[in-house]
Each structure stands twice: as structure tokens, then as C-alpha cells.
Short mmCIF file of C-alpha atoms and ligand atoms in Angstrom, two decimals:
data_model
loop_
_atom_site.label_atom_id
_atom_site.label_comp_id
_atom_site.label_asym_id
_atom_site.label_seq_id
_atom_site.Cartn_x
_atom_site.Cartn_y
_atom_site.Cartn_z
CA MET A 1 -175.07 58.04 -8.27
CA ILE A 2 -177.91 55.59 -8.59
CA LYS A 3 -176.67 52.01 -8.74
CA LYS A 4 -178.07 48.81 -10.18
CA PRO A 5 -179.73 46.41 -7.73
CA LYS A 6 -177.48 43.90 -5.99
CA GLY A 7 -177.04 40.68 -7.95
CA THR A 8 -177.87 42.23 -11.32
CA TYR A 9 -175.57 43.39 -14.10
CA ASP A 10 -175.61 45.60 -17.18
CA VAL A 11 -174.82 44.13 -20.56
CA TYR A 12 -172.82 46.16 -23.07
CA GLY A 13 -169.72 46.00 -25.27
CA ASP A 14 -168.08 42.64 -25.92
CA TYR A 15 -170.23 40.86 -23.34
CA GLY A 16 -173.34 42.03 -25.16
CA GLN A 17 -171.94 40.81 -28.47
CA LYS A 18 -171.28 37.38 -26.94
CA TYR A 19 -174.82 37.20 -25.64
CA ILE A 20 -176.36 38.02 -29.00
CA PHE A 21 -174.07 35.57 -30.76
CA LEU A 22 -175.14 32.74 -28.42
CA GLU A 23 -178.80 33.71 -28.72
CA ASN A 24 -178.60 33.53 -32.49
CA MET A 25 -176.83 30.19 -32.31
CA LEU A 26 -179.49 28.77 -30.04
CA LYS A 27 -182.22 29.80 -32.45
CA VAL A 28 -180.37 28.06 -35.30
CA LEU A 29 -179.84 24.98 -33.13
CA MET A 30 -183.52 24.78 -32.23
CA ASP A 31 -184.48 24.87 -35.90
CA LYS A 32 -182.29 21.82 -36.40
CA TYR A 33 -184.40 19.97 -33.86
CA ASN A 34 -187.68 21.55 -35.02
CA TYR A 35 -188.56 23.05 -31.63
CA GLN A 36 -190.93 26.03 -31.34
CA TYR A 37 -190.38 29.23 -29.41
CA ILE A 38 -192.59 29.77 -26.37
CA ARG A 39 -192.80 32.80 -24.12
CA THR A 40 -194.72 33.25 -20.89
CA PRO A 41 -195.02 36.41 -18.74
CA ILE A 42 -192.11 37.53 -16.56
CA PHE A 43 -194.47 37.42 -13.58
CA GLU A 44 -197.16 34.90 -12.68
CA ALA A 45 -199.64 34.33 -9.89
CA THR A 46 -197.47 33.13 -6.99
CA GLU A 47 -199.49 29.92 -6.88
CA VAL A 48 -197.98 28.76 -10.18
CA PHE A 49 -194.57 28.39 -8.56
CA VAL A 50 -195.67 27.40 -5.07
CA ARG A 51 -197.69 24.49 -6.46
CA GLY A 52 -195.54 23.80 -9.49
CA ILE A 53 -192.10 23.83 -7.96
CA GLY A 54 -193.12 22.76 -4.47
CA GLU A 55 -193.60 24.59 -1.22
CA GLU A 56 -190.61 23.05 0.49
CA THR A 57 -188.02 23.77 -2.16
CA ASP A 58 -185.25 26.34 -1.74
CA ILE A 59 -186.58 28.33 -4.67
CA VAL A 60 -190.05 28.82 -3.24
CA ASN A 61 -188.96 28.96 0.39
CA LYS A 62 -186.34 31.64 0.17
CA GLU A 63 -185.54 32.72 -3.36
CA THR A 64 -188.67 34.20 -4.92
CA TYR A 65 -189.36 37.85 -5.59
CA THR A 66 -192.97 38.00 -4.50
CA PHE A 67 -195.06 41.15 -4.26
CA GLN A 68 -198.64 42.33 -4.08
CA ASP A 69 -199.83 44.19 -7.14
CA ARG A 70 -202.16 47.17 -6.83
CA GLY A 71 -205.13 44.84 -6.98
CA GLU A 72 -203.72 42.97 -3.98
CA ARG A 73 -202.96 39.79 -5.87
CA SER A 74 -199.80 37.94 -4.93
CA MET A 75 -197.44 37.91 -7.90
CA THR A 76 -193.99 36.35 -8.33
CA LEU A 77 -191.22 37.15 -10.78
CA ARG A 78 -190.54 33.86 -12.46
CA PRO A 79 -187.61 31.98 -10.88
CA GLU A 80 -187.57 29.35 -13.64
CA GLY A 81 -189.41 28.44 -16.82
CA THR A 82 -190.99 25.01 -16.43
CA ALA A 83 -193.91 25.65 -14.06
CA ALA A 84 -195.04 28.69 -16.08
CA ILE A 85 -194.86 26.75 -19.35
CA ALA A 86 -196.92 23.96 -17.77
CA ARG A 87 -199.45 26.62 -16.76
CA ALA A 88 -199.52 27.95 -20.34
CA TYR A 89 -199.90 24.43 -21.74
CA ILE A 90 -202.97 23.85 -19.60
CA GLU A 91 -204.54 27.28 -20.01
CA ASN A 92 -204.15 27.36 -23.81
CA LYS A 93 -205.30 23.73 -24.11
CA LEU A 94 -202.18 22.86 -26.01
CA GLU A 95 -202.97 19.19 -25.50
CA ASN A 96 -205.36 19.69 -28.43
CA SER A 97 -202.62 20.82 -30.80
CA PHE A 98 -201.52 18.23 -33.35
CA TYR A 99 -197.94 18.39 -32.17
CA ALA A 100 -196.91 15.25 -30.37
CA PRO A 101 -194.76 15.70 -28.53
CA LEU A 102 -194.97 19.46 -28.25
CA LYS A 103 -191.34 20.57 -28.46
CA THR A 104 -190.70 24.07 -27.17
CA TRP A 105 -187.76 26.28 -26.29
CA TYR A 106 -187.54 29.48 -24.29
CA TYR A 107 -185.02 32.11 -23.43
CA GLY A 108 -185.17 34.97 -20.97
CA PRO A 109 -184.49 36.42 -17.53
CA MET A 110 -185.22 34.55 -14.30
CA PHE A 111 -185.23 36.05 -10.82
CA ARG A 112 -184.07 34.51 -7.57
CA TYR A 113 -183.28 36.23 -4.31
CA GLU A 114 -179.99 34.47 -3.64
CA ARG A 115 -176.69 35.55 -2.13
CA PRO A 116 -174.89 37.04 -5.12
CA GLN A 117 -171.50 35.51 -5.90
CA SER A 118 -169.59 34.45 -8.96
CA GLY A 119 -171.95 32.49 -11.22
CA ARG A 120 -174.95 33.36 -9.06
CA PHE A 121 -177.10 36.39 -9.74
CA ARG A 122 -180.52 37.67 -8.75
CA GLU A 123 -181.46 38.30 -12.35
CA PHE A 124 -179.94 35.76 -14.74
CA TYR A 125 -180.73 34.40 -18.17
CA GLN A 126 -181.79 30.88 -18.95
CA PHE A 127 -182.17 29.06 -22.20
CA GLY A 128 -184.25 25.91 -21.91
CA VAL A 129 -186.50 23.41 -23.61
CA GLU A 130 -189.66 21.60 -22.57
CA VAL A 131 -190.94 18.58 -24.45
CA ILE A 132 -194.50 17.85 -23.43
CA LYS A 133 -196.31 14.55 -24.05
CA GLY A 134 -194.46 11.37 -24.73
CA GLU A 135 -192.95 8.88 -22.34
CA SER A 136 -190.17 7.34 -24.40
CA PRO A 137 -186.69 7.54 -22.87
CA LEU A 138 -185.65 8.55 -26.37
CA ILE A 139 -187.12 11.97 -25.57
CA ASP A 140 -185.01 12.15 -22.39
CA ALA A 141 -181.98 11.32 -24.53
CA GLU A 142 -182.87 13.96 -27.12
CA VAL A 143 -183.20 16.61 -24.42
CA ILE A 144 -179.79 15.68 -22.98
CA SER A 145 -178.29 15.73 -26.47
CA ILE A 146 -179.27 19.38 -27.05
CA PRO A 147 -176.84 21.03 -24.60
CA VAL A 148 -174.25 18.33 -25.32
CA ASN A 149 -174.33 19.13 -29.03
CA PHE A 150 -174.45 22.84 -28.36
CA PHE A 151 -171.26 22.64 -26.28
CA LYS A 152 -169.68 20.51 -28.97
CA ILE A 153 -170.50 23.06 -31.68
CA LEU A 154 -169.03 25.83 -29.50
CA GLY A 155 -165.91 23.75 -28.94
CA LEU A 156 -166.37 23.68 -25.18
CA LYS A 157 -164.51 20.61 -23.96
CA GLY A 158 -164.54 20.67 -20.16
CA VAL A 159 -168.04 19.40 -19.58
CA LYS A 160 -169.26 16.44 -17.60
CA VAL A 161 -172.72 14.91 -18.00
CA LYS A 162 -174.18 13.43 -14.82
CA ILE A 163 -177.37 11.40 -14.84
CA ASN A 164 -179.55 9.63 -12.32
CA THR A 165 -183.07 8.28 -12.05
CA LEU A 166 -185.63 9.06 -9.39
CA GLY A 167 -187.97 6.42 -10.76
CA ASP A 168 -191.70 6.74 -11.17
CA HIS A 169 -194.07 7.88 -8.48
CA GLU A 170 -194.26 4.46 -6.86
CA SER A 171 -190.48 3.92 -6.80
CA ARG A 172 -189.98 7.34 -5.36
CA LYS A 173 -192.55 6.80 -2.62
CA ASN A 174 -191.04 3.47 -1.59
CA TYR A 175 -187.58 4.93 -1.60
CA GLN A 176 -188.64 7.97 0.36
CA THR A 177 -190.11 5.77 3.09
CA ALA A 178 -186.89 3.78 3.38
CA LEU A 179 -184.77 6.91 3.30
CA ILE A 180 -186.76 8.66 6.01
CA GLU A 181 -186.53 5.58 8.22
CA TYR A 182 -182.76 5.47 7.77
CA LEU A 183 -182.24 9.21 8.26
CA GLU A 184 -184.45 9.24 11.37
CA LYS A 185 -182.11 6.67 12.91
CA ASN A 186 -179.11 8.89 12.19
CA LYS A 187 -180.85 12.15 12.88
CA ASN A 188 -178.65 13.22 15.78
CA ASN A 189 -175.57 13.25 13.59
CA LEU A 190 -177.10 15.23 10.75
CA SER A 191 -176.37 18.92 10.13
CA LYS A 192 -178.95 21.46 11.19
CA GLU A 193 -179.90 22.12 7.58
CA SER A 194 -180.39 18.44 6.83
CA LYS A 195 -182.55 17.94 9.93
CA ILE A 196 -184.92 20.53 8.49
CA ARG A 197 -184.77 18.94 5.05
CA LEU A 198 -185.53 15.56 6.57
CA THR A 199 -188.96 16.71 7.65
CA LYS A 200 -189.69 18.89 4.62
CA ASN A 201 -187.94 17.41 1.59
CA PRO A 202 -185.98 14.29 2.62
CA LEU A 203 -184.52 13.54 -0.82
CA ARG A 204 -182.71 16.83 -0.63
CA VAL A 205 -180.59 15.56 2.27
CA LEU A 206 -178.69 13.58 -0.37
CA ASP A 207 -177.84 16.90 -1.99
CA SER A 208 -176.22 18.29 1.18
CA LYS A 209 -172.71 19.68 0.91
CA GLU A 210 -172.19 19.67 4.71
CA GLU A 211 -169.15 17.69 5.86
CA VAL A 212 -170.95 15.97 8.79
CA ASP A 213 -173.65 14.60 6.49
CA GLN A 214 -171.29 12.87 4.10
CA PRO A 215 -170.74 9.53 5.94
CA ILE A 216 -174.49 9.26 6.56
CA ILE A 217 -175.28 9.96 2.91
CA LYS A 218 -172.68 7.45 1.80
CA ASP A 219 -174.42 4.56 3.60
CA ALA A 220 -177.97 5.66 2.85
CA PRO A 221 -180.31 3.31 0.99
CA LYS A 222 -179.86 3.52 -2.76
CA MET A 223 -182.64 4.60 -5.11
CA SER A 224 -181.57 1.87 -7.52
CA ASP A 225 -182.77 -0.79 -5.03
CA TYR A 226 -186.27 0.66 -4.97
CA LEU A 227 -186.96 1.12 -8.67
CA THR A 228 -190.00 -0.59 -10.11
CA GLU A 229 -189.38 -2.76 -13.15
CA ASN A 230 -190.81 -0.09 -15.40
CA SER A 231 -188.50 2.55 -13.94
CA GLN A 232 -185.47 0.31 -14.34
CA LEU A 233 -186.34 -0.26 -17.95
CA HIS A 234 -186.76 3.45 -18.65
CA TYR A 235 -183.34 4.18 -17.18
CA GLN A 236 -181.64 1.33 -19.02
CA GLU A 237 -183.07 2.40 -22.33
CA LEU A 238 -182.02 5.99 -21.74
CA LYS A 239 -178.45 4.81 -21.20
CA GLN A 240 -178.59 2.74 -24.38
CA TYR A 241 -179.69 5.77 -26.38
CA LEU A 242 -176.96 7.91 -24.85
CA ASN A 243 -174.41 5.24 -25.74
CA LYS A 244 -175.72 5.15 -29.27
CA LEU A 245 -175.31 8.93 -29.52
CA GLU A 246 -171.80 8.54 -28.08
CA ILE A 247 -172.61 10.86 -25.21
CA GLU A 248 -170.24 10.20 -22.34
CA TYR A 249 -172.04 10.30 -18.98
CA TYR A 250 -171.49 9.52 -15.32
CA GLU A 251 -174.10 7.99 -13.08
CA ASP A 252 -174.44 9.86 -9.82
CA VAL A 253 -176.87 8.35 -7.33
CA LYS A 254 -176.70 11.49 -5.23
CA LEU A 255 -178.07 13.67 -8.01
CA VAL A 256 -181.62 14.55 -6.96
CA ARG A 257 -182.03 18.21 -8.06
CA GLY A 258 -183.91 20.77 -6.07
CA LEU A 259 -187.39 20.62 -7.47
CA ASP A 260 -190.30 18.46 -6.44
CA TYR A 261 -191.63 17.71 -9.88
CA TYR A 262 -188.95 15.39 -11.22
CA THR A 263 -189.55 11.69 -11.99
CA HIS A 264 -187.33 9.17 -13.77
CA THR A 265 -184.43 10.93 -15.46
CA VAL A 266 -182.53 13.80 -13.86
CA PHE A 267 -179.33 15.20 -15.29
CA GLU A 268 -176.82 17.97 -14.90
CA ILE A 269 -173.91 19.12 -17.01
CA GLU A 270 -171.01 20.49 -15.03
CA ALA A 271 -168.15 22.66 -16.18
CA ASP A 272 -165.16 20.43 -15.53
CA ILE A 273 -162.58 23.18 -15.86
CA LYS A 274 -159.76 23.89 -13.41
CA GLY A 275 -160.39 26.96 -11.29
CA PHE A 276 -163.97 27.37 -12.48
CA GLY A 277 -165.36 27.72 -8.97
CA SER A 278 -168.15 26.00 -7.13
CA GLN A 279 -171.03 27.40 -9.21
CA ASN A 280 -170.13 24.96 -11.93
CA VAL A 281 -173.46 23.48 -13.02
CA LEU A 282 -174.05 24.80 -16.53
CA CYS A 283 -177.42 23.19 -17.00
CA GLY A 284 -179.83 20.79 -15.41
CA GLY A 285 -183.11 19.14 -16.09
CA GLY A 286 -185.09 15.98 -16.20
CA ARG A 287 -188.45 14.33 -16.63
CA TYR A 288 -191.51 15.71 -14.84
CA ASP A 289 -194.36 13.33 -15.43
CA GLY A 290 -196.43 14.65 -12.52
CA LEU A 291 -196.17 18.39 -13.04
CA ILE A 292 -199.04 19.14 -15.37
CA SER A 293 -201.61 17.19 -13.37
CA LEU A 294 -200.24 18.83 -10.23
CA LEU A 295 -201.36 22.12 -11.74
CA ASP A 296 -204.84 20.67 -12.47
CA GLY A 297 -204.04 19.83 -16.09
CA PRO A 298 -204.58 16.53 -17.88
CA GLU A 299 -202.26 13.63 -17.02
CA THR A 300 -199.32 14.60 -19.25
CA LYS A 301 -195.67 13.71 -19.27
CA GLY A 302 -192.77 16.04 -19.97
CA VAL A 303 -189.01 16.44 -20.10
CA GLY A 304 -186.89 19.59 -20.10
CA PHE A 305 -183.72 21.34 -19.09
CA ALA A 306 -182.49 24.86 -18.39
CA MET A 307 -179.07 26.36 -18.92
CA GLY A 308 -177.58 29.43 -17.26
CA MET A 309 -176.16 31.77 -19.90
CA GLU A 310 -173.77 33.57 -17.51
CA ARG A 311 -172.04 30.37 -16.48
CA LEU A 312 -171.82 29.29 -20.09
CA ILE A 313 -170.05 32.53 -21.07
CA THR A 314 -167.69 32.12 -18.11
CA ALA A 315 -166.89 28.58 -19.25
CA LEU A 316 -166.18 29.80 -22.79
CA ASP A 317 -163.90 32.52 -21.36
CA PHE A 318 -162.08 29.94 -19.23
CA GLU A 319 -161.37 27.80 -22.27
CA GLU A 320 -160.45 30.91 -24.25
CA ILE A 321 -163.04 30.18 -26.89
CA ASN A 322 -163.54 33.37 -28.85
CA ILE A 323 -167.13 33.90 -29.91
CA LEU A 324 -166.71 37.57 -30.73
CA GLU A 325 -167.51 38.12 -34.35
CA ASN A 326 -165.86 40.71 -36.53
CA ASN A 327 -168.79 41.72 -38.67
CA LEU A 328 -168.04 45.19 -39.96
CA GLU A 329 -167.35 44.96 -43.68
CA VAL A 330 -167.17 48.52 -44.89
CA TYR A 331 -166.27 51.84 -43.29
CA ILE A 332 -167.01 54.96 -45.34
CA ILE A 333 -164.97 58.14 -45.01
CA PRO A 334 -166.27 61.35 -46.56
CA LEU A 335 -163.23 63.54 -47.21
CA SER A 336 -165.06 66.74 -46.31
CA SER A 337 -168.52 67.88 -45.32
CA ASN A 338 -169.24 68.53 -49.01
CA GLN A 339 -169.33 64.79 -49.67
CA LEU A 340 -171.37 63.88 -46.61
CA LYS A 341 -174.71 63.51 -48.36
CA GLU A 342 -173.36 61.43 -51.24
CA ALA A 343 -171.36 59.30 -48.82
CA TYR A 344 -174.37 58.68 -46.66
CA ARG A 345 -176.47 57.73 -49.66
CA LEU A 346 -173.75 55.21 -50.55
CA ALA A 347 -173.83 53.80 -47.02
CA ASN A 348 -177.58 53.39 -47.27
CA ASP A 349 -177.35 51.70 -50.69
CA LEU A 350 -174.71 49.27 -49.49
CA ARG A 351 -176.68 48.40 -46.37
CA MET A 352 -179.76 47.72 -48.48
CA ASN A 353 -177.61 45.46 -50.65
CA GLY A 354 -176.66 43.34 -47.69
CA PHE A 355 -173.35 44.80 -46.53
CA ASN A 356 -172.48 45.70 -42.95
CA VAL A 357 -171.54 49.34 -43.16
CA ASP A 358 -170.44 52.09 -40.82
CA ILE A 359 -169.75 55.71 -41.73
CA ASP A 360 -168.11 58.65 -39.98
CA LEU A 361 -170.85 60.58 -38.20
CA MET A 362 -168.47 62.93 -36.39
CA GLU A 363 -166.72 64.68 -39.30
CA ARG A 364 -163.27 63.45 -38.28
CA ASN A 365 -160.22 64.29 -40.36
CA LEU A 366 -158.77 61.57 -42.60
CA LYS A 367 -156.06 60.50 -40.16
CA ASN A 368 -158.48 60.08 -37.27
CA ASN A 369 -160.90 58.26 -39.53
CA PHE A 370 -158.22 55.73 -40.45
CA LYS A 371 -157.40 55.24 -36.78
CA TYR A 372 -161.07 54.81 -35.96
CA SER A 373 -161.60 52.29 -38.74
CA GLU A 374 -158.66 50.27 -37.35
CA LYS A 375 -160.35 50.12 -33.95
CA LEU A 376 -163.62 49.08 -35.56
CA LYS A 377 -161.72 46.36 -37.45
CA ALA A 378 -163.44 47.32 -40.71
CA LYS A 379 -162.36 45.05 -43.52
CA ILE A 380 -162.70 47.60 -46.29
CA ILE A 381 -162.54 51.40 -46.30
CA ILE A 382 -164.21 53.54 -48.94
CA ILE A 383 -163.09 57.12 -49.36
CA VAL A 384 -165.52 59.58 -50.92
CA GLY A 385 -163.79 62.81 -52.01
CA GLU A 386 -164.46 65.64 -54.43
CA GLU A 387 -162.19 64.15 -57.08
CA GLU A 388 -163.85 60.74 -56.76
CA LEU A 389 -167.36 62.12 -57.17
CA LYS A 390 -166.33 64.16 -60.18
CA ASN A 391 -165.02 60.98 -61.86
CA HIS A 392 -167.94 58.84 -60.69
CA GLU A 393 -165.39 56.77 -58.76
CA LEU A 394 -164.62 55.63 -55.24
CA THR A 395 -161.30 54.96 -53.54
CA VAL A 396 -161.39 51.54 -51.93
CA LYS A 397 -158.74 50.39 -49.48
CA LEU A 398 -158.37 46.87 -48.12
CA ASN A 399 -157.51 47.13 -44.47
CA GLN A 400 -155.39 44.01 -44.24
CA SER A 401 -153.19 44.29 -47.33
CA LYS A 402 -153.43 48.10 -47.56
CA GLU A 403 -154.02 47.68 -51.32
CA GLU A 404 -155.85 50.59 -52.89
CA PHE A 405 -158.22 50.62 -55.89
CA LYS A 406 -160.16 53.18 -57.88
CA VAL A 407 -163.58 51.66 -58.56
CA ASN A 408 -166.32 52.97 -60.81
CA GLN A 409 -169.39 53.63 -58.64
CA ASP A 410 -171.55 51.46 -60.90
CA TYR A 411 -169.45 48.40 -60.07
CA ILE A 412 -168.91 48.96 -56.36
CA ILE A 413 -171.28 46.20 -55.22
CA SER A 414 -169.75 43.44 -57.30
CA PHE A 415 -166.28 44.73 -56.41
CA LEU A 416 -167.00 44.57 -52.67
CA GLU A 417 -168.56 41.14 -52.99
CA GLU A 418 -165.48 39.86 -54.77
CA LYS A 419 -162.99 41.34 -52.31
CA LEU A 420 -164.95 40.25 -49.20
CA GLY A 421 -165.26 36.80 -50.71
CA GLU A 422 -161.49 36.59 -51.09
CA LEU A 423 -161.02 37.76 -47.49
CA ASP A 424 -163.39 35.05 -46.26
CA VAL A 425 -161.41 32.38 -48.05
CA GLU A 426 -158.17 33.56 -46.51
CA VAL A 427 -159.46 33.18 -42.93
P1 LIG B 1 -177.69 25.69 -8.31
O1 LIG B 1 -177.53 24.35 -7.71
O2 LIG B 1 -176.43 26.22 -8.91
O3 LIG B 1 -178.36 26.67 -7.39
P2 LIG B 1 -180.21 25.13 -9.47
O4 LIG B 1 -180.40 23.70 -9.27
O5 LIG B 1 -180.88 26.11 -8.58
O6 LIG B 1 -178.65 25.49 -9.55
P3 LIG B 1 -181.76 25.19 -11.89
O7 LIG B 1 -182.95 25.71 -11.23
O8 LIG B 1 -181.72 23.80 -12.35
O9 LIG B 1 -180.49 25.50 -11.00
O10 LIG B 1 -181.36 26.16 -13.10
C1 LIG B 1 -180.67 25.69 -14.25
C2 LIG B 1 -179.41 26.47 -14.48
O11 LIG B 1 -179.62 27.86 -14.34
C3 LIG B 1 -178.30 26.18 -13.49
O12 LIG B 1 -177.63 25.03 -13.84
C4 LIG B 1 -177.45 27.40 -13.63
O13 LIG B 1 -176.61 27.32 -14.77
C5 LIG B 1 -178.45 28.48 -13.84
N1 LIG B 1 -178.73 29.19 -12.59
C6 LIG B 1 -179.54 28.83 -11.58
N2 LIG B 1 -179.59 29.77 -10.62
C7 LIG B 1 -178.76 30.76 -11.05
C8 LIG B 1 -178.37 32.03 -10.53
N3 LIG B 1 -178.85 32.49 -9.37
N4 LIG B 1 -177.50 32.79 -11.23
C9 LIG B 1 -177.01 32.36 -12.43
N5 LIG B 1 -177.34 31.18 -12.97
C10 LIG B 1 -178.21 30.40 -12.31
MG1 LIG B 2 -180.28 27.14 -6.87
#
């Protein structure tokens, strides 16, 4: 038997229904904020990610799927959305569009060669937004509010918003110098991993989960002491906006995030649910004022976040939040093969009139059809028999109450509308 690649999964059944439900919800949510859909290719020139994300990041160092195409160009399956969207912004000269800021959202598969485990896949789906242009901390607050509101709408309670600031370029440079000096002094006590990070990406040492690093990290210089006045102000204003929106947050000075391009605000939302496991970051993002110029574009600021759909579904399952919809309204049973054509025409008519309709395509007997309609959770059953057709009637059965009606075919649509309306009210 041929098997799926390690770290990937097939989507079908209830899981598939949950996915589609969330996708639809996200589209509706993005309309509320007036964001536009954006889509970039699944693969890009490797350079987009090497330069965009940073050569010394985990993603680029060890997680990319990179290959040579038949024209011997180095291509990479996208590991994240932001760098590619920055590339598209520059290439399509979107700075000339009248939108300011340009508010975009995306959704699709990302690829990272990681060790597969719960909440960590090699192909996974991200929903995210990028807001390009604009430096107001109000934009940072809006971006944070999107997943917060989304979780609220879903009824997901166990979430924890963590924020931090990395300051502007100058703050970050000053801090980095101080941090390197401090870490160099304590180098001998650092873990092997952190020693490597120290030379390649020193901020990431703060991110270390290694036990031996913890006391060193605890006494390390604090970013907050190196922020320029402008950076302090940006951070303070962000917090004021979050307070105004009544978004509860925790400041975490150790939050640095893995990518090189962040400036000012960084944030993560964790699943704060007992037993959830260590892959508990549902989404993360921040401000990336340097990214577009890094990719040879015009000096342009931006803010965004990305959310992992798999972890979100796991969180919903943990909190037993049911997002499975029961959408089938009508199930049609032809009593014998003689009524098949008429019954199918009825199914087609009802579908074209807006109803969700299924019909027996296997010529089951009546008893098996009733059983099947139970499993499908059809709200209403319509029986089409010889007698019915002769009288220009249909037998309609309500699944819940088991009430039965004879309905003139000419009035079936208004009858169904009325009965389904009553069922909706009861729920
Ligand atoms: P982590 O620290 O868990 O590796 P990250 O910092 O690499 O996360 P981002 O690049 O910020 O993650 O991606 C945003 C979100 O995408 C994460 O918060 C997570 O929900 C999801 N995500 C990232 N990598 C994976 C993966 N391999 N499998 C499933 N979801 C993922
Ligand atoms: Mg990662």
C-alpha cells in the first residue's frame, strides 16, 4: 500500500467539515474588517525566504523543502506567508494602489521539514493577515484583535495573549550589542544550541527552552532598558488600544519569535488548556517594518500574524466546542424505480430553490432508506410513490416529531420553508 508522506494528513469526514466551516467563518470575519484576499504561489525562488525570513533562522536553516526545478533554479515550498506577500507587494507595485493601508488575508498550506509530532506537521494550513503601510500602533492592535475576536466568536475560552516589543532598528541594535556582551561572559554555561545561536541569532537565545540556559536568560539585560523614546511610545500606545478593546494580555520580555524581520510589536496567542501539550501556540505575529526594503522594495511598514488551523481545531476539540453543522434539510425517497425520474426532478427543483437536498441513489428499500436518513440527520423526508404522483401529492415526514403530511406538489416549497422555519426556531 502506498502511504502518505510523513508529517502530512488526509482530510475527510467530520474533520473536513470542520475545516470548511472555519474557512467560511474566516471569510465572513475578514469582510467585517474589510480585508482583501491575496494568494501567492505555493513555491517561490528560494531567495525570497532566505532573504525575507533570514539565513540564520530555524525555518531557513533546517525546515525548508528546497529543490531544483528542471531549469536548475532553486525553488522552495513556502514555509510561511509573509515573505512571499512582501515579494508580491513589490513585484506588483501595490504601493501605487489607493489602499492605505493595504489590508490582506490569506489561507493555505505551508511546508516545513520538522519532526512530526502532535500539533506539528510538515504540511499544515495557516490563516493569516498582512497589513502593509501605516505605522500607527492602532494597526498592531487591530491585527491582534482579529484572532482574539475570532476565538471569542467561536467560544474558545482558554487563550492567552502574550505581547512584547523588540523596538525599532536602533533599539534592537543597541540591545543586541548589550546582549551579546552579556552572553559572551556567560558563554561557558550556555547549552550547545544557545552557543550556536549566540553567534548566529543572539536574540533567539532568549527563546531557549534548555534548562541550563534559564538562569542566564533570567538575568540577561532587558529589551525595555534599550528602547528609544519612539519605540517606548509605540508600545505604550499599543497597550492603551488593547485596554480600550478590553483585550487581556500578558507582557513577556522573553517573547522574541523566530524570524529576523520583526520590529516593535511581537505577539503570540497560546492555548491555555489543561493537557493541550507543548505545541500550544495557536498564532503569532508582529510588526515588520524592515521586511519590504530588505527585499529591495520601497521603505514600507507592515504588521501581520499567522494562525495554525490544526492547532485551532485541536483547541476547539479540547474545549468540546462543536462546530459541526447539520445542514441536510431534505432527504427524498422514491418508493420504487418507477418514481426515480420524478423524484430526481423534485430534488433538482428543490436544490435550485435553495434547499439542501439528498436523494437515494442506491435504490434502497423503504426501511433502509429511513435508517439511512437517520444517519444523515435529514430534517425532513419526502416520499415519492405511485399513489402520491397519481394525486399530484407528496408524503412529507418530519424527522424529529415523526409527524406526517400529505402536501400538494404545487405547495411543497412554501410548506418546506414553513416547517424548516419552525425547526430553526425550536433549536
Ligand atoms: P513554533 O514555535 O510552534 O514552531 P513558529 O514560531 O514556527 O511556531 P510561526 O512561523 O509563527 O510558528 O507560525 C504561526 C503558527 O503556525 C504557529 O503559531 C502554529 O499555530 C502554526 N504552525 C507553525 N509551524 C507548524 C507546524 N509545523 N505544524 C502545524 N502548525 C504549525
Ligand atoms: Mg517553528
